């Protein structure tokens, strides 16, 4: 399964995984992507974890390969440590797992986090972040910005994001060494958002992990170099001689700020 800003992030790599014979799911984590949050449910870490677990229990029902890009890697680690029976293997892409969350924001006036998310969805910041995410600036850059920003315009997005921020966000640093599953750490060699040093650190701290890098590629290999990203995923799975029943792959979502 894969975690992304929204499931649309997987529109290039998703078909390649399906063509290879994998059962593949693209899931928006609660509060991110295009989740329907009209009732404004809590969107803290526990709620996100439980939402993904209930989805897995309802639709997948067997151990899955869980893929998390950027902050989605923190989602995947938190989920795998709490529900190890649901995860057979883990794949991290440009993993953002060494941040210490958003700290305690409960005493701040509400306008502070709301001001932050207003900036977060602004066109100038989204344009800057999109340029930074790619090694080579893509054709139609503004279209990429607009697509990546769509979910931020939903009427409940600001409330959901503020709820996530004031409840502390993800801090999985102490959970990394608890991961028991085999892992693939996939990184763009020219990642301008998360340092390659963190790729080596993560590979060393995970009990069982291999590191693969994609040349001339930025923070989102599954968008910028989908064929190479898919090949690394497939090589990782085939390297363990998995039978098709164990090759279920689900895609979930990352934090909006990535």
PDB file of N, CA and C in Angstrom, residues 176-247:
ATOM      1  N   UNK A 176      11.169   3.011  14.775  1.00  0.00           N
ATOM      2  CA  UNK A 176      11.881   2.478  13.605  1.00  0.00           C
ATOM      3  C   UNK A 176      12.509   1.118  13.900  1.00  0.00           C
ATOM      4  N   UNK A 177      13.181   1.001  15.029  1.00  0.00           N
ATOM      5  CA  UNK A 177      13.866  -0.256  15.351  1.00  0.00           C
ATOM      6  C   UNK A 177      12.897  -1.350  15.789  1.00  0.00           C
ATOM      7  N   UNK A 178      11.616  -1.016  15.935  1.00  0.00           N
ATOM      8  CA  UNK A 178      10.613  -2.021  16.283  1.00  0.00           C
ATOM      9  C   UNK A 178      10.018  -2.698  15.049  1.00  0.00           C
ATOM     10  N   UNK A 179      10.332  -2.173  13.875  1.00  0.00           N
ATOM     11  CA  UNK A 179       9.793  -2.732  12.642  1.00  0.00           C
ATOM     12  C   UNK A 179      10.409  -4.112  12.399  1.00  0.00           C
ATOM     13  N   UNK A 180       9.585  -5.119  12.244  1.00  0.00           N
ATOM     14  CA  UNK A 180      10.067  -6.492  12.069  1.00  0.00           C
ATOM     15  C   UNK A 180      10.078  -6.932  10.607  1.00  0.00           C
ATOM     16  N   UNK A 181       9.314  -6.259   9.767  1.00  0.00           N
ATOM     17  CA  UNK A 181       9.178  -6.677   8.371  1.00  0.00           C
ATOM     18  C   UNK A 181      10.424  -6.289   7.558  1.00  0.00           C
ATOM     19  N   UNK A 182      10.629  -7.026   6.461  1.00  0.00           N
ATOM     20  CA  UNK A 182      11.681  -6.638   5.521  1.00  0.00           C
ATOM     21  C   UNK A 182      11.256  -5.351   4.827  1.00  0.00           C
ATOM     22  N   UNK A 183      12.229  -4.482   4.554  1.00  0.00           N
ATOM     23  CA  UNK A 183      11.920  -3.158   4.023  1.00  0.00           C
ATOM     24  C   UNK A 183      12.791  -2.812   2.816  1.00  0.00           C
ATOM     25  N   UNK A 184      12.214  -2.045   1.917  1.00  0.00           N
ATOM     26  CA  UNK A 184      12.947  -1.413   0.824  1.00  0.00           C
ATOM     27  C   UNK A 184      12.943   0.086   1.083  1.00  0.00           C
ATOM     28  N   UNK A 185      14.137   0.688   1.110  1.00  0.00           N
ATOM     29  CA  UNK A 185      14.274   2.134   1.253  1.00  0.00           C
ATOM     30  C   UNK A 185      14.635   2.677  -0.131  1.00  0.00           C
ATOM     31  N   UNK A 186      13.708   3.371  -0.745  1.00  0.00           N
ATOM     32  CA  UNK A 186      13.876   3.879  -2.111  1.00  0.00           C
ATOM     33  C   UNK A 186      14.008   5.397  -2.067  1.00  0.00           C
ATOM     34  N   UNK A 187      15.002   5.918  -2.778  1.00  0.00           N
ATOM     35  CA  UNK A 187      15.303   7.345  -2.683  1.00  0.00           C
ATOM     36  C   UNK A 187      15.682   7.901  -4.047  1.00  0.00           C
ATOM     37  N   UNK A 188      15.340   9.141  -4.321  1.00  0.00           N
ATOM     38  CA  UNK A 188      15.844   9.855  -5.477  1.00  0.00           C
ATOM     39  C   UNK A 188      17.221  10.406  -5.143  1.00  0.00           C
ATOM     40  N   UNK A 189      18.210  10.162  -6.003  1.00  0.00           N
ATOM     41  CA  UNK A 189      19.578  10.598  -5.709  1.00  0.00           C
ATOM     42  C   UNK A 189      19.675  12.112  -5.538  1.00  0.00           C
ATOM     43  N   UNK A 190      18.773  12.842  -6.170  1.00  0.00           N
ATOM     44  CA  UNK A 190      18.830  14.303  -6.124  1.00  0.00           C
ATOM     45  C   UNK A 190      17.644  14.876  -5.346  1.00  0.00           C
ATOM     46  N   UNK A 191      17.226  14.172  -4.302  1.00  0.00           N
ATOM     47  CA  UNK A 191      16.113  14.621  -3.469  1.00  0.00           C
ATOM     48  C   UNK A 191      16.473  15.959  -2.828  1.00  0.00           C
ATOM     49  N   UNK A 192      15.714  17.007  -3.163  1.00  0.00           N
ATOM     50  CA  UNK A 192      15.981  18.324  -2.613  1.00  0.00           C
ATOM     51  C   UNK A 192      15.172  18.638  -1.372  1.00  0.00           C
ATOM     52  N   UNK A 193      14.387  17.679  -0.910  1.00  0.00           N
ATOM     53  CA  UNK A 193      13.535  17.901   0.266  1.00  0.00           C
ATOM     54  C   UNK A 193      14.028  17.107   1.476  1.00  0.00           C
ATOM     55  N   UNK A 194      14.325  15.826   1.278  1.00  0.00           N
ATOM     56  CA  UNK A 194      14.836  14.982   2.359  1.00  0.00           C
ATOM     57  C   UNK A 194      16.254  14.544   1.997  1.00  0.00           C
ATOM     58  N   UNK A 195      17.223  14.833   2.835  1.00  0.00           N
ATOM     59  CA  UNK A 195      18.629  14.532   2.553  1.00  0.00           C
ATOM     60  C   UNK A 195      18.877  13.040   2.377  1.00  0.00           C
ATOM     61  N   UNK A 196      19.773  12.699   1.451  1.00  0.00           N
ATOM     62  CA  UNK A 196      20.158  11.296   1.256  1.00  0.00           C
ATOM     63  C   UNK A 196      20.776  10.695   2.513  1.00  0.00           C
ATOM     64  N   UNK A 197      21.322  11.533   3.363  1.00  0.00           N
ATOM     65  CA  UNK A 197      21.898  11.029   4.610  1.00  0.00           C
ATOM     66  C   UNK A 197      20.844  10.298   5.427  1.00  0.00           C
ATOM     67  N   UNK A 198      19.601  10.780   5.332  1.00  0.00           N
ATOM     68  CA  UNK A 198      18.530  10.114   6.068  1.00  0.00           C
ATOM     69  C   UNK A 198      18.201   8.753   5.486  1.00  0.00           C
ATOM     70  N   UNK A 199      18.440   8.576   4.176  1.00  0.00           N
ATOM     71  CA  UNK A 199      18.216   7.274   3.549  1.00  0.00           C
ATOM     72  C   UNK A 199      19.163   6.237   4.157  1.00  0.00           C
ATOM     73  N   UNK A 200      20.449   6.581   4.272  1.00  0.00           N
ATOM     74  CA  UNK A 200      21.427   5.660   4.848  1.00  0.00           C
ATOM     75  C   UNK A 200      21.145   5.413   6.323  1.00  0.00           C
ATOM     76  N   UNK A 201      20.756   6.461   7.021  1.00  0.00           N
ATOM     77  CA  UNK A 201      20.433   6.300   8.443  1.00  0.00           C
ATOM     78  C   UNK A 201      19.257   5.358   8.626  1.00  0.00           C
ATOM     79  N   UNK A 202      18.218   5.542   7.817  1.00  0.00           N
ATOM     80  CA  UNK A 202      17.037   4.692   7.936  1.00  0.00           C
ATOM     81  C   UNK A 202      17.370   3.247   7.612  1.00  0.00           C
ATOM     82  N   UNK A 203      18.132   3.023   6.561  1.00  0.00           N
ATOM     83  CA  UNK A 203      18.495   1.651   6.201  1.00  0.00           C
ATOM     84  C   UNK A 203      19.268   0.969   7.331  1.00  0.00           C
ATOM     85  N   UNK A 204      20.144   1.726   8.004  1.00  0.00           N
ATOM     86  CA  UNK A 204      20.940   1.160   9.083  1.00  0.00           C
ATOM     87  C   UNK A 204      20.114   0.891  10.336  1.00  0.00           C
ATOM     88  N   UNK A 205      19.113   1.735  10.597  1.00  0.00           N
ATOM     89  CA  UNK A 205      18.335   1.590  11.824  1.00  0.00           C
ATOM     90  C   UNK A 205      17.220   0.560  11.711  1.00  0.00           C
ATOM     91  N   UNK A 206      16.747   0.300  10.504  1.00  0.00           N
ATOM     92  CA  UNK A 206      15.744  -0.742  10.321  1.00  0.00           C
ATOM     93  C   UNK A 206      16.413  -2.111  10.482  1.00  0.00           C
ATOM     94  N   UNK A 207      15.787  -3.038  11.189  1.00  0.00           N
ATOM     95  CA  UNK A 207      16.403  -4.355  11.409  1.00  0.00           C
ATOM     96  C   UNK A 207      16.694  -5.120  10.122  1.00  0.00           C
ATOM     97  N   UNK A 208      15.860  -4.958   9.083  1.00  0.00           N
ATOM     98  CA  UNK A 208      16.065  -5.701   7.834  1.00  0.00           C
ATOM     99  C   UNK A 208      15.653  -4.829   6.660  1.00  0.00           C
ATOM    100  N   UNK A 209      16.641  -4.178   6.022  1.00  0.00           N
ATOM    101  CA  UNK A 209      16.308  -3.241   4.951  1.00  0.00           C
ATOM    102  C   UNK A 209      17.402  -3.192   3.900  1.00  0.00           C
ATOM    103  N   UNK A 210      16.992  -2.927   2.663  1.00  0.00           N
ATOM    104  CA  UNK A 210      17.934  -2.666   1.585  1.00  0.00           C
ATOM    105  C   UNK A 210      17.650  -1.258   1.044  1.00  0.00           C
ATOM    106  N   UNK A 211      18.687  -0.628   0.497  1.00  0.00           N
ATOM    107  CA  UNK A 211      18.564   0.729  -0.026  1.00  0.00           C
ATOM    108  C   UNK A 211      18.783   0.718  -1.530  1.00  0.00           C
ATOM    109  N   UNK A 212      17.903   1.373  -2.253  1.00  0.00           N
ATOM    110  CA  UNK A 212      18.041   1.537  -3.699  1.00  0.00           C
ATOM    111  C   UNK A 212      17.798   3.011  -4.036  1.00  0.00           C
ATOM    112  N   UNK A 213      18.613   3.543  -4.953  1.00  0.00           N
ATOM    113  CA  UNK A 213      18.460   4.945  -5.337  1.00  0.00           C
ATOM    114  C   UNK A 213      18.152   5.064  -6.830  1.00  0.00           C
ATOM    115  N   UNK A 214      17.389   6.090  -7.168  1.00  0.00           N
ATOM    116  CA  UNK A 214      17.013   6.360  -8.546  1.00  0.00           C
ATOM    117  C   UNK A 214      17.802   7.578  -9.018  1.00  0.00           C
ATOM    118  N   UNK A 215      18.600   7.401 -10.060  1.00  0.00           N
ATOM    119  CA  UNK A 215      19.456   8.475 -10.547  1.00  0.00           C
ATOM    120  C   UNK A 215      18.682   9.588 -11.225  1.00  0.00           C
ATOM    121  N   UNK A 216      19.237  10.816 -11.132  1.00  0.00           N
ATOM    122  CA  UNK A 216      18.633  11.999 -11.748  1.00  0.00           C
ATOM    123  C   UNK A 216      17.144  12.097 -11.407  1.00  0.00           C
ATOM    124  N   UNK A 217      16.870  12.018 -10.127  1.00  0.00           N
ATOM    125  CA  UNK A 217      15.477  11.992  -9.661  1.00  0.00           C
ATOM    126  C   UNK A 217      15.378  12.710  -8.331  1.00  0.00           C
ATOM    127  N   UNK A 218      14.278  13.430  -8.143  1.00  0.00           N
ATOM    128  CA  UNK A 218      14.052  14.176  -6.920  1.00  0.00           C
ATOM    129  C   UNK A 218      13.297  13.395  -5.859  1.00  0.00           C
ATOM    130  N   UNK A 219      12.372  14.077  -5.175  1.00  0.00           N
ATOM    131  CA  UNK A 219      11.726  13.546  -3.976  1.00  0.00           C
ATOM    132  C   UNK A 219      10.643  12.518  -4.253  1.00  0.00           C
ATOM    133  N   UNK A 220      10.117  12.479  -5.476  1.00  0.00           N
ATOM    134  CA  UNK A 220       8.970  11.614  -5.757  1.00  0.00           C
ATOM    135  C   UNK A 220       9.245  10.706  -6.964  1.00  0.00           C
ATOM    136  N   UNK A 221      10.090   9.679  -6.795  1.00  0.00           N
ATOM    137  CA  UNK A 221      10.428   8.785  -7.907  1.00  0.00           C
ATOM    138  C   UNK A 221       9.218   8.156  -8.582  1.00  0.00           C
ATOM    139  N   UNK A 222       8.167   7.860  -7.817  1.00  0.00           N
ATOM    140  CA  UNK A 222       6.983   7.218  -8.386  1.00  0.00           C
ATOM    141  C   UNK A 222       6.206   8.168  -9.289  1.00  0.00           C
ATOM    142  N   UNK A 223       6.527   9.467  -9.252  1.00  0.00           N
ATOM    143  CA  UNK A 223       5.930  10.445 -10.158  1.00  0.00           C
ATOM    144  C   UNK A 223       6.908  10.808 -11.272  1.00  0.00           C
ATOM    145  N   UNK A 224       8.165  11.065 -10.890  1.00  0.00           N
ATOM    146  CA  UNK A 224       9.162  11.539 -11.855  1.00  0.00           C
ATOM    147  C   UNK A 224       9.768  10.413 -12.678  1.00  0.00           C
ATOM    148  N   UNK A 225       9.977   9.243 -12.048  1.00  0.00           N
ATOM    149  CA  UNK A 225      10.565   8.096 -12.745  1.00  0.00           C
ATOM    150  C   UNK A 225       9.744   6.839 -12.435  1.00  0.00           C
ATOM    151  N   UNK A 226       8.481   6.797 -12.897  1.00  0.00           N
ATOM    152  CA  UNK A 226       7.585   5.709 -12.490  1.00  0.00           C
ATOM    153  C   UNK A 226       8.074   4.322 -12.900  1.00  0.00           C
ATOM    154  N   UNK A 227       8.673   4.190 -14.086  1.00  0.00           N
ATOM    155  CA  UNK A 227       9.116   2.858 -14.520  1.00  0.00           C
ATOM    156  C   UNK A 227      10.263   2.347 -13.651  1.00  0.00           C
ATOM    157  N   UNK A 228      11.179   3.227 -13.301  1.00  0.00           N
ATOM    158  CA  UNK A 228      12.284   2.809 -12.439  1.00  0.00           C
ATOM    159  C   UNK A 228      11.787   2.493 -11.033  1.00  0.00           C
ATOM    160  N   UNK A 229      10.870   3.330 -10.544  1.00  0.00           N
ATOM    161  CA  UNK A 229      10.316   3.082  -9.218  1.00  0.00           C
ATOM    162  C   UNK A 229       9.594   1.740  -9.182  1.00  0.00           C
ATOM    163  N   UNK A 230       8.775   1.474 -10.185  1.00  0.00           N
ATOM    164  CA  UNK A 230       8.040   0.208 -10.238  1.00  0.00           C
ATOM    165  C   UNK A 230       8.996  -0.972 -10.333  1.00  0.00           C
ATOM    166  N   UNK A 231      10.080  -0.819 -11.102  1.00  0.00           N
ATOM    167  CA  UNK A 231      11.048  -1.913 -11.237  1.00  0.00           C
ATOM    168  C   UNK A 231      11.702  -2.235  -9.896  1.00  0.00           C
ATOM    169  N   UNK A 232      12.054  -1.208  -9.135  1.00  0.00           N
ATOM    170  CA  UNK A 232      12.652  -1.450  -7.821  1.00  0.00           C
ATOM    171  C   UNK A 232      11.657  -2.154  -6.896  1.00  0.00           C
ATOM    172  N   UNK A 233      10.403  -1.747  -6.952  1.00  0.00           N
ATOM    173  CA  UNK A 233       9.375  -2.402  -6.131  1.00  0.00           C
ATOM    174  C   UNK A 233       9.243  -3.871  -6.518  1.00  0.00           C
ATOM    175  N   UNK A 234       9.150  -4.136  -7.812  1.00  0.00           N
ATOM    176  CA  UNK A 234       8.969  -5.507  -8.289  1.00  0.00           C
ATOM    177  C   UNK A 234      10.197  -6.364  -8.001  1.00  0.00           C
ATOM    178  N   UNK A 235      11.387  -5.796  -8.178  1.00  0.00           N
ATOM    179  CA  UNK A 235      12.612  -6.540  -7.870  1.00  0.00           C
ATOM    180  C   UNK A 235      12.669  -6.903  -6.394  1.00  0.00           C
ATOM    181  N   UNK A 236      12.228  -5.992  -5.546  1.00  0.00           N
ATOM    182  CA  UNK A 236      12.222  -6.242  -4.108  1.00  0.00           C
ATOM    183  C   UNK A 236      11.278  -7.385  -3.767  1.00  0.00           C
ATOM    184  N   UNK A 237      10.103  -7.403  -4.367  1.00  0.00           N
ATOM    185  CA  UNK A 237       9.141  -8.460  -4.092  1.00  0.00           C
ATOM    186  C   UNK A 237       9.577  -9.787  -4.697  1.00  0.00           C
ATOM    187  N   UNK A 238      10.021  -9.755  -5.932  1.00  0.00           N
ATOM    188  CA  UNK A 238      10.429 -10.994  -6.610  1.00  0.00           C
ATOM    189  C   UNK A 238      11.694 -11.573  -6.001  1.00  0.00           C
ATOM    190  N   UNK A 239      12.525 -10.711  -5.428  1.00  0.00           N
ATOM    191  CA  UNK A 239      13.765 -11.177  -4.815  1.00  0.00           C
ATOM    192  C   UNK A 239      13.524 -12.120  -3.669  1.00  0.00           C
ATOM    193  N   UNK A 240      12.362 -12.022  -3.061  1.00  0.00           N
ATOM    194  CA  UNK A 240      12.015 -12.915  -1.954  1.00  0.00           C
ATOM    195  C   UNK A 240      11.197 -14.111  -2.415  1.00  0.00           C
ATOM    196  N   UNK A 241      11.053 -14.247  -3.744  1.00  0.00           N
ATOM    197  CA  UNK A 241      10.291 -15.367  -4.314  1.00  0.00           C
ATOM    198  C   UNK A 241       8.890 -15.450  -3.732  1.00  0.00           C
ATOM    199  N   UNK A 242       8.237 -14.299  -3.663  1.00  0.00           N
ATOM    200  CA  UNK A 242       6.870 -14.287  -3.143  1.00  0.00           C
ATOM    201  C   UNK A 242       5.938 -14.953  -4.139  1.00  0.00           C
ATOM    202  N   UNK A 243       4.990 -15.703  -3.648  1.00  0.00           N
ATOM    203  CA  UNK A 243       3.965 -16.183  -4.565  1.00  0.00           C
ATOM    204  C   UNK A 243       2.895 -15.104  -4.706  1.00  0.00           C
ATOM    205  N   UNK A 244       2.061 -15.233  -5.711  1.00  0.00           N
ATOM    206  CA  UNK A 244       1.125 -14.152  -6.021  1.00  0.00           C
ATOM    207  C   UNK A 244       0.151 -13.874  -4.888  1.00  0.00           C
ATOM    208  N   UNK A 245      -0.137 -14.867  -4.092  1.00  0.00           N
ATOM    209  CA  UNK A 245      -1.079 -14.633  -2.995  1.00  0.00           C
ATOM    210  C   UNK A 245      -0.510 -13.660  -1.975  1.00  0.00           C
ATOM    211  N   UNK A 246       0.832 -13.559  -1.901  1.00  0.00           N
ATOM    212  CA  UNK A 246       1.464 -12.667  -0.936  1.00  0.00           C
ATOM    213  C   UNK A 246       1.847 -11.332  -1.550  1.00  0.00           C
ATOM    214  N   UNK A 247       1.529 -11.129  -2.824  1.00  0.00           N
ATOM    215  CA  UNK A 247       1.987  -9.920  -3.476  1.00  0.00           C
ATOM    216  C   UNK A 247       0.946  -8.808  -3.482  1.00  0.00           C
TER     217      UNK A 247
END
